[in-house]
Amino acid sequence: MESSSPRVPFPLLQAPAESTYRACTMQYRFPSDDPRKATPLEIQWIDLYLKSVPSFKQRAESDTTVPDAPAKAEKFAQRYTSILEEFKKNPESHGGPPDCIDEENAKAMSLFEGVVRRNDEIENNEKRAENLIRGILAGNIFDLGSAQLVEVFAKDGMSFLGSFQNLLSRPWVIDDLDTFKDKWTKKSWEKAVIFVDNSGADIILGILPFARELLRRGTKVILAANDMPSINDVTYLELVEIINKLKDENGKLAGVDVSDLLVVNSGNDMPVIDLSRVSPELAYMANDADLVVLEGNGRGIETNLYAQMKCDSIKVGMVKHLEVAQFFGGRLYDCVFKFNEA
């Protein structure tokens, strides 16, 4: 099912968005390529998605809350595989290429207080900023969109603290962290828009501590989440529920007032995002923002790494596909932190 909400361009894209913006970091094809024949890079990505089908199917058929889950999982696997094979034969077909979550949310929520407490204990502003960014990257590994990570998750489970401690050493494949830390000590933003990614540790232990720190510094924060489910990406309705559960008895987020925190439907229903088509509500609320954060492999790296904004911007995430790592000349599970000033 696709979102039925209308779409408008994100207002903070460098104008004119129609001519300067493309939701694609890597060049899949060129004007000279035959539109009816898949390019080698397109085939490489289609094969990557095909390899993910068994893990998606396995997780879906094991969901005891869904009636006839195995039959529905089999139907999905057959249909999704068929669509991908059709893309291989004709890239113009279907318009062109493109519940374990509750359990993981509960685990992450139990760790939230400890994570923010450790952040609060760091007195040095630069070190605190780096700790928050590392937390985002550690949380971003919890992604069911990567077949390799699904296998690790199913076999051994994952530890947020372990992921935090085992982040690849700096310098990362794209590393503007020092520039950002310097700016962090000298500037406070008025309003930040954060395009969020996955449920579980990603949103709860990565993004929300960062958003909380921005709120504490006087920044209004808009969390833009998917309209509808896609893999294990958090939806805006789920995110509202998560935040309500995390609030203390005074309605605060670990002692920080959240009256300037808003959760907005981005209008998106995919694990990537095309910023030329967002919800009117998000476009209206984001119009005067002076910081945009795009988090995750899909939104921040694979589609919008080079998107130019009218304001300061951050693209942050972990490289979870070998093809992307090879494109950047980096390592699998390398980190990307790209900071651009307006």
Coordinates of C-alpha atoms in Angstrom, one line a residue:
M1 CA 0.0 0.0 0.0
E2 CA 1.3 3.4 -0.9
S3 CA 0.8 6.7 0.9
S4 CA -2.2 8.7 -0.4
S5 CA -1.1 12.1 1.0
P6 CA -0.1 14.8 -1.5
R7 CA 3.6 15.6 -2.0
V8 CA 5.4 18.9 -2.4
P9 CA 9.1 19.8 -2.6
F10 CA 11.0 20.1 0.7
P11 CA 11.4 23.9 1.1
L12 CA 15.0 23.9 2.2
L13 CA 16.4 22.3 -0.9
Q14 CA 18.5 24.7 -3.0
A15 CA 16.2 26.3 -5.6
P16 CA 15.2 25.4 -8.2
A17 CA 14.8 21.9 -6.8
E18 CA 13.4 20.7 -10.1
S19 CA 16.7 21.2 -11.9
T20 CA 19.3 20.9 -9.2
Y21 CA 18.1 18.0 -7.0
R22 CA 18.1 14.3 -7.7
A23 CA 17.3 11.7 -5.1
C24 CA 20.3 9.5 -6.0
T25 CA 23.9 9.6 -4.8
M26 CA 25.3 7.0 -7.2
Q27 CA 24.8 7.3 -11.0
Y28 CA 22.8 4.2 -11.9
R29 CA 22.5 5.1 -15.6
F30 CA 23.4 7.7 -18.1
P31 CA 21.3 9.4 -20.9
S32 CA 23.0 7.2 -23.4
D33 CA 21.9 4.0 -21.7
D34 CA 19.1 2.0 -23.3
P35 CA 16.0 2.7 -21.0
R36 CA 14.7 -0.8 -21.7
K37 CA 17.9 -2.5 -20.6
A38 CA 19.2 -2.7 -17.0
T39 CA 22.6 -1.3 -16.5
P40 CA 25.3 -3.4 -14.7
L41 CA 24.9 -1.2 -11.5
E42 CA 21.2 -1.6 -11.6
I43 CA 21.5 -5.4 -11.9
Q44 CA 24.0 -5.4 -9.0
W45 CA 21.4 -3.6 -6.8
I46 CA 18.5 -5.8 -7.9
D47 CA 20.6 -8.9 -7.0
L48 CA 21.3 -7.3 -3.6
Y49 CA 17.5 -7.0 -3.0
L50 CA 16.9 -10.5 -4.2
K51 CA 19.3 -11.8 -1.6
S52 CA 17.3 -10.1 1.1
V53 CA 14.0 -11.8 0.2
P54 CA 14.6 -15.0 2.2
S55 CA 15.4 -13.0 5.4
F56 CA 12.3 -10.8 4.9
K57 CA 10.2 -13.9 4.4
Q58 CA 11.5 -15.7 7.4
R59 CA 10.8 -12.7 9.7
A60 CA 7.3 -12.2 8.3
E61 CA 6.3 -15.9 8.6
S62 CA 7.4 -16.1 12.2
D63 CA 5.1 -13.2 13.3
T64 CA 2.5 -14.8 15.5
T65 CA 0.3 -11.7 15.6
V66 CA -0.6 -12.0 11.9
P67 CA -3.2 -14.6 10.9
D68 CA -1.9 -16.9 8.1
A69 CA 1.6 -15.3 8.4
P70 CA 3.4 -18.1 6.6
A71 CA 1.0 -18.0 3.6
K72 CA 1.2 -14.2 3.5
A73 CA 5.0 -14.3 3.7
E74 CA 5.2 -16.8 0.9
K75 CA 2.9 -14.6 -1.3
F76 CA 5.1 -11.5 -0.5
A77 CA 8.3 -13.4 -1.4
Q78 CA 6.9 -14.6 -4.7
R79 CA 5.5 -11.2 -5.6
Y80 CA 8.6 -9.2 -4.6
T81 CA 10.9 -11.6 -6.4
S82 CA 8.7 -11.4 -9.5
I83 CA 8.8 -7.5 -9.5
L84 CA 12.6 -7.5 -9.1
E85 CA 13.0 -10.0 -11.9
E86 CA 10.8 -7.8 -14.1
F87 CA 13.0 -4.9 -13.3
K88 CA 16.0 -6.9 -14.6
K89 CA 14.2 -7.5 -17.9
N90 CA 12.8 -4.0 -18.2
P91 CA 13.8 -1.1 -15.9
E92 CA 10.8 0.8 -17.0
S93 CA 8.3 -1.8 -15.5
H94 CA 6.5 -0.7 -12.4
G95 CA 7.6 2.9 -13.0
G96 CA 11.3 2.2 -12.5
P97 CA 13.6 0.9 -9.7
P98 CA 13.1 2.1 -6.6
D99 CA 6.6 -8.2 15.1
C100 CA 10.0 -8.1 16.3
I101 CA 10.0 -4.3 16.2
D102 CA 7.9 -4.0 19.4
E103 CA 10.4 -6.2 21.2
E104 CA 13.4 -4.2 20.1
N105 CA 11.7 -0.9 21.0
A106 CA 11.1 -2.3 24.5
K107 CA 14.7 -3.3 24.9
A108 CA 15.9 0.1 23.7
M109 CA 13.5 2.0 25.9
S110 CA 14.9 0.2 29.0
L111 CA 18.4 1.5 28.1
F112 CA 17.3 5.1 27.3
E113 CA 17.8 6.6 30.7
G114 CA 21.3 5.2 31.0
V115 CA 22.4 6.4 27.6
V116 CA 21.2 10.0 28.2
R117 CA 22.7 10.0 31.7
R118 CA 26.1 9.0 30.3
N119 CA 25.8 11.9 27.8
D120 CA 24.8 14.3 30.5
E121 CA 27.9 13.4 32.5
I122 CA 30.2 14.6 29.7
E123 CA 31.1 18.2 30.6
N124 CA 33.2 19.0 27.6
N125 CA 30.9 20.3 24.8
E126 CA 32.9 18.9 21.9
K127 CA 33.3 15.4 23.6
R128 CA 29.5 15.4 24.3
A129 CA 28.7 16.2 20.7
E130 CA 31.0 13.4 19.5
N131 CA 29.4 11.0 21.9
L132 CA 26.0 11.9 20.6
I133 CA 27.0 11.4 17.0
R134 CA 28.7 8.1 17.8
G135 CA 25.4 7.1 19.4
I136 CA 23.5 7.8 16.2
L137 CA 25.9 5.7 14.2
A138 CA 25.8 2.8 16.7
G139 CA 22.0 2.9 16.7
N140 CA 21.9 3.0 12.9
I141 CA 23.4 -0.5 12.6
F142 CA 20.0 -1.9 13.8
D143 CA 18.6 -2.2 10.3
L144 CA 16.6 -5.1 8.8
G145 CA 17.2 -3.7 5.3
S146 CA 20.6 -5.3 5.2
A147 CA 20.6 -9.0 4.7
Q148 CA 24.0 -9.4 6.4
L149 CA 22.8 -7.6 9.5
V150 CA 19.6 -9.6 9.6
E151 CA 21.7 -12.8 9.8
V152 CA 23.8 -11.4 12.6
F153 CA 20.8 -10.1 14.4
A154 CA 19.0 -13.4 14.2
K155 CA 22.0 -15.5 15.2
D156 CA 23.7 -13.5 17.9
G157 CA 21.5 -10.5 18.6
M158 CA 23.1 -7.1 18.9
S159 CA 24.3 -4.9 21.8
F160 CA 24.0 -1.1 21.5
L161 CA 27.0 -0.6 23.8
G162 CA 28.9 -3.2 21.8
S163 CA 28.1 -1.5 18.6
F164 CA 29.1 1.9 20.1
Q165 CA 32.5 0.6 21.2
N166 CA 33.1 -1.2 18.0
L167 CA 32.5 1.6 15.5
L168 CA 35.3 1.7 12.9
S169 CA 38.1 4.0 13.8
R170 CA 38.3 7.5 12.4
P171 CA 38.8 9.0 10.0
W172 CA 35.6 7.6 8.5
V173 CA 35.0 7.4 4.8
I174 CA 33.3 10.8 5.0
D175 CA 34.3 12.6 8.2
D176 CA 33.3 16.2 8.9
L177 CA 32.9 15.5 12.6
D178 CA 35.7 17.9 13.8
T179 CA 34.2 20.8 11.8
F180 CA 30.8 20.0 13.3
K181 CA 32.1 19.9 16.9
D182 CA 33.7 23.3 16.4
K183 CA 30.4 24.7 15.1
W184 CA 28.5 23.0 18.0
T185 CA 30.5 25.0 20.5
K186 CA 29.9 28.3 18.8
K187 CA 26.4 28.1 17.5
S188 CA 22.9 27.1 18.5
W189 CA 20.3 26.4 15.8
E190 CA 16.7 27.8 16.1
K191 CA 15.0 24.9 14.5
A192 CA 16.2 21.5 13.3
V193 CA 14.4 19.0 11.1
I194 CA 15.6 15.4 11.5
F195 CA 14.6 12.7 9.0
V196 CA 14.7 9.6 11.1
D197 CA 15.3 6.0 10.0
N198 CA 14.8 2.7 12.0
S199 CA 12.8 1.6 15.0
G200 CA 14.5 0.2 18.1
A201 CA 17.9 1.4 19.1
D202 CA 18.3 3.6 16.1
I203 CA 15.6 6.0 17.0
I204 CA 15.5 5.5 20.8
L205 CA 19.2 5.4 21.7
G206 CA 20.6 7.2 18.7
I207 CA 18.4 10.0 17.5
L208 CA 16.3 10.8 20.5
P209 CA 19.3 11.5 22.8
F210 CA 20.6 13.9 20.1
A211 CA 17.2 15.5 19.7
R212 CA 17.0 15.9 23.5
E213 CA 20.3 17.6 23.6
L214 CA 19.2 20.1 20.9
L215 CA 16.1 20.8 22.9
R216 CA 18.1 21.4 26.0
R217 CA 20.2 23.9 24.0
G218 CA 17.0 25.8 23.0
T219 CA 16.5 24.4 19.5
K220 CA 13.0 23.5 18.3
V221 CA 13.1 20.0 16.9
I222 CA 10.9 18.4 14.2
L223 CA 11.2 14.6 13.8
A224 CA 10.1 13.6 10.3
A225 CA 9.1 9.9 10.1
N226 CA 7.5 7.7 7.5
D227 CA 3.8 7.9 6.8
M228 CA 3.7 4.1 6.4
P229 CA 5.8 1.1 7.3
S230 CA 8.9 0.1 5.3
I231 CA 11.1 -2.8 6.5
N232 CA 11.8 -1.7 10.1
D233 CA 11.7 2.0 9.6
V234 CA 9.7 3.8 12.3
T235 CA 6.4 5.5 11.3
Y236 CA 5.3 8.8 12.7
L237 CA 2.5 7.2 14.7
E238 CA 4.9 4.7 16.2
L239 CA 7.3 7.5 17.1
V240 CA 4.6 9.5 18.9
E241 CA 3.8 6.4 21.0
I242 CA 7.5 5.8 21.7
I243 CA 8.1 9.3 22.9
N244 CA 4.9 9.2 25.1
K245 CA 6.2 6.0 26.7
L246 CA 9.7 7.6 27.3
K247 CA 8.3 10.7 29.0
D248 CA 8.7 10.9 32.8
E249 CA 6.0 11.7 35.3
N250 CA 6.4 15.4 34.5
G251 CA 5.9 14.9 30.8
K252 CA 9.6 15.5 30.1
L253 CA 12.2 13.5 28.2
A254 CA 14.7 12.5 31.0
G255 CA 14.2 15.9 32.6
V256 CA 14.1 18.0 29.4
D257 CA 11.0 19.9 28.3
V258 CA 9.6 18.6 25.1
S259 CA 7.1 21.3 24.3
D260 CA 9.3 22.3 21.3
L261 CA 9.5 18.7 20.0
L262 CA 7.2 17.8 17.1
V263 CA 6.7 14.5 15.2
V264 CA 5.6 15.0 11.6
N265 CA 4.5 12.7 8.9
S266 CA 7.1 13.0 6.1
G267 CA 4.7 11.7 3.5
N268 CA 7.2 8.9 2.7
D269 CA 6.6 5.2 2.5
M270 CA 10.1 3.9 1.5
P271 CA 13.4 3.3 3.2
V272 CA 14.9 6.1 1.1
I273 CA 13.4 9.5 0.5
D274 CA 12.8 11.8 -2.5
L275 CA 12.9 15.3 -1.0
S276 CA 11.0 16.7 -4.0
R277 CA 8.0 14.9 -2.7
V278 CA 7.3 15.4 1.0
S279 CA 4.0 16.0 2.9
P280 CA 2.6 19.6 2.9
E281 CA 2.6 19.5 6.7
L282 CA 6.4 18.9 6.8
A283 CA 7.1 21.5 4.2
Y284 CA 5.1 24.1 6.1
M285 CA 6.7 23.3 9.5
A286 CA 10.3 23.1 8.1
N287 CA 10.2 26.3 6.1
D288 CA 12.2 28.3 8.6
A289 CA 14.5 25.6 9.9
D290 CA 18.2 26.3 10.0
L291 CA 19.4 22.7 10.4
V292 CA 18.4 19.6 8.4
V293 CA 19.6 16.1 9.5
L294 CA 19.2 13.2 7.1
E295 CA 19.9 10.0 9.0
G296 CA 20.5 6.5 7.8
N297 CA 21.9 4.5 4.9
G298 CA 18.9 5.1 2.7
R299 CA 18.0 8.7 3.4
G300 CA 21.3 10.2 4.3
I301 CA 23.8 8.2 2.1
E302 CA 22.2 6.5 -0.9
T303 CA 19.8 9.2 -2.0
N304 CA 20.7 12.5 -0.5
L305 CA 24.4 12.7 0.3
Y306 CA 24.9 15.5 -2.2
A307 CA 21.6 17.2 -1.8
Q308 CA 22.2 20.9 -1.3
M309 CA 20.3 22.8 1.3
K310 CA 19.6 26.5 2.0
C311 CA 20.7 25.9 5.6
D312 CA 23.2 23.9 7.6
S313 CA 22.8 20.1 7.0
I314 CA 24.1 16.8 8.3
K315 CA 24.0 13.5 6.5
V316 CA 24.9 10.7 8.9
G317 CA 24.7 6.9 8.8
M318 CA 26.5 3.6 8.6
V319 CA 27.4 2.0 5.2
K320 CA 25.6 -1.3 5.3
H321 CA 25.9 -2.4 1.6
L322 CA 29.2 -3.6 0.2
E323 CA 28.3 -1.9 -3.1
V324 CA 28.1 1.5 -1.4
A325 CA 31.4 0.9 0.5
Q326 CA 33.1 0.1 -2.8
F327 CA 31.6 3.2 -4.4
F328 CA 33.1 5.4 -1.7
G329 CA 36.4 3.5 -1.5
G330 CA 35.7 2.7 2.1
R331 CA 34.9 -0.3 4.3
L332 CA 31.7 -2.2 5.0
Y333 CA 30.1 -0.7 8.2
D334 CA 32.2 2.4 7.7
C335 CA 30.6 5.7 8.9
V336 CA 29.5 8.7 7.1
F337 CA 29.2 12.1 8.8
K338 CA 28.9 14.9 6.3
F339 CA 28.3 18.4 7.6
N340 CA 27.7 21.4 5.3
E341 CA 27.2 25.0 6.4
A342 CA 24.8 27.2 4.5

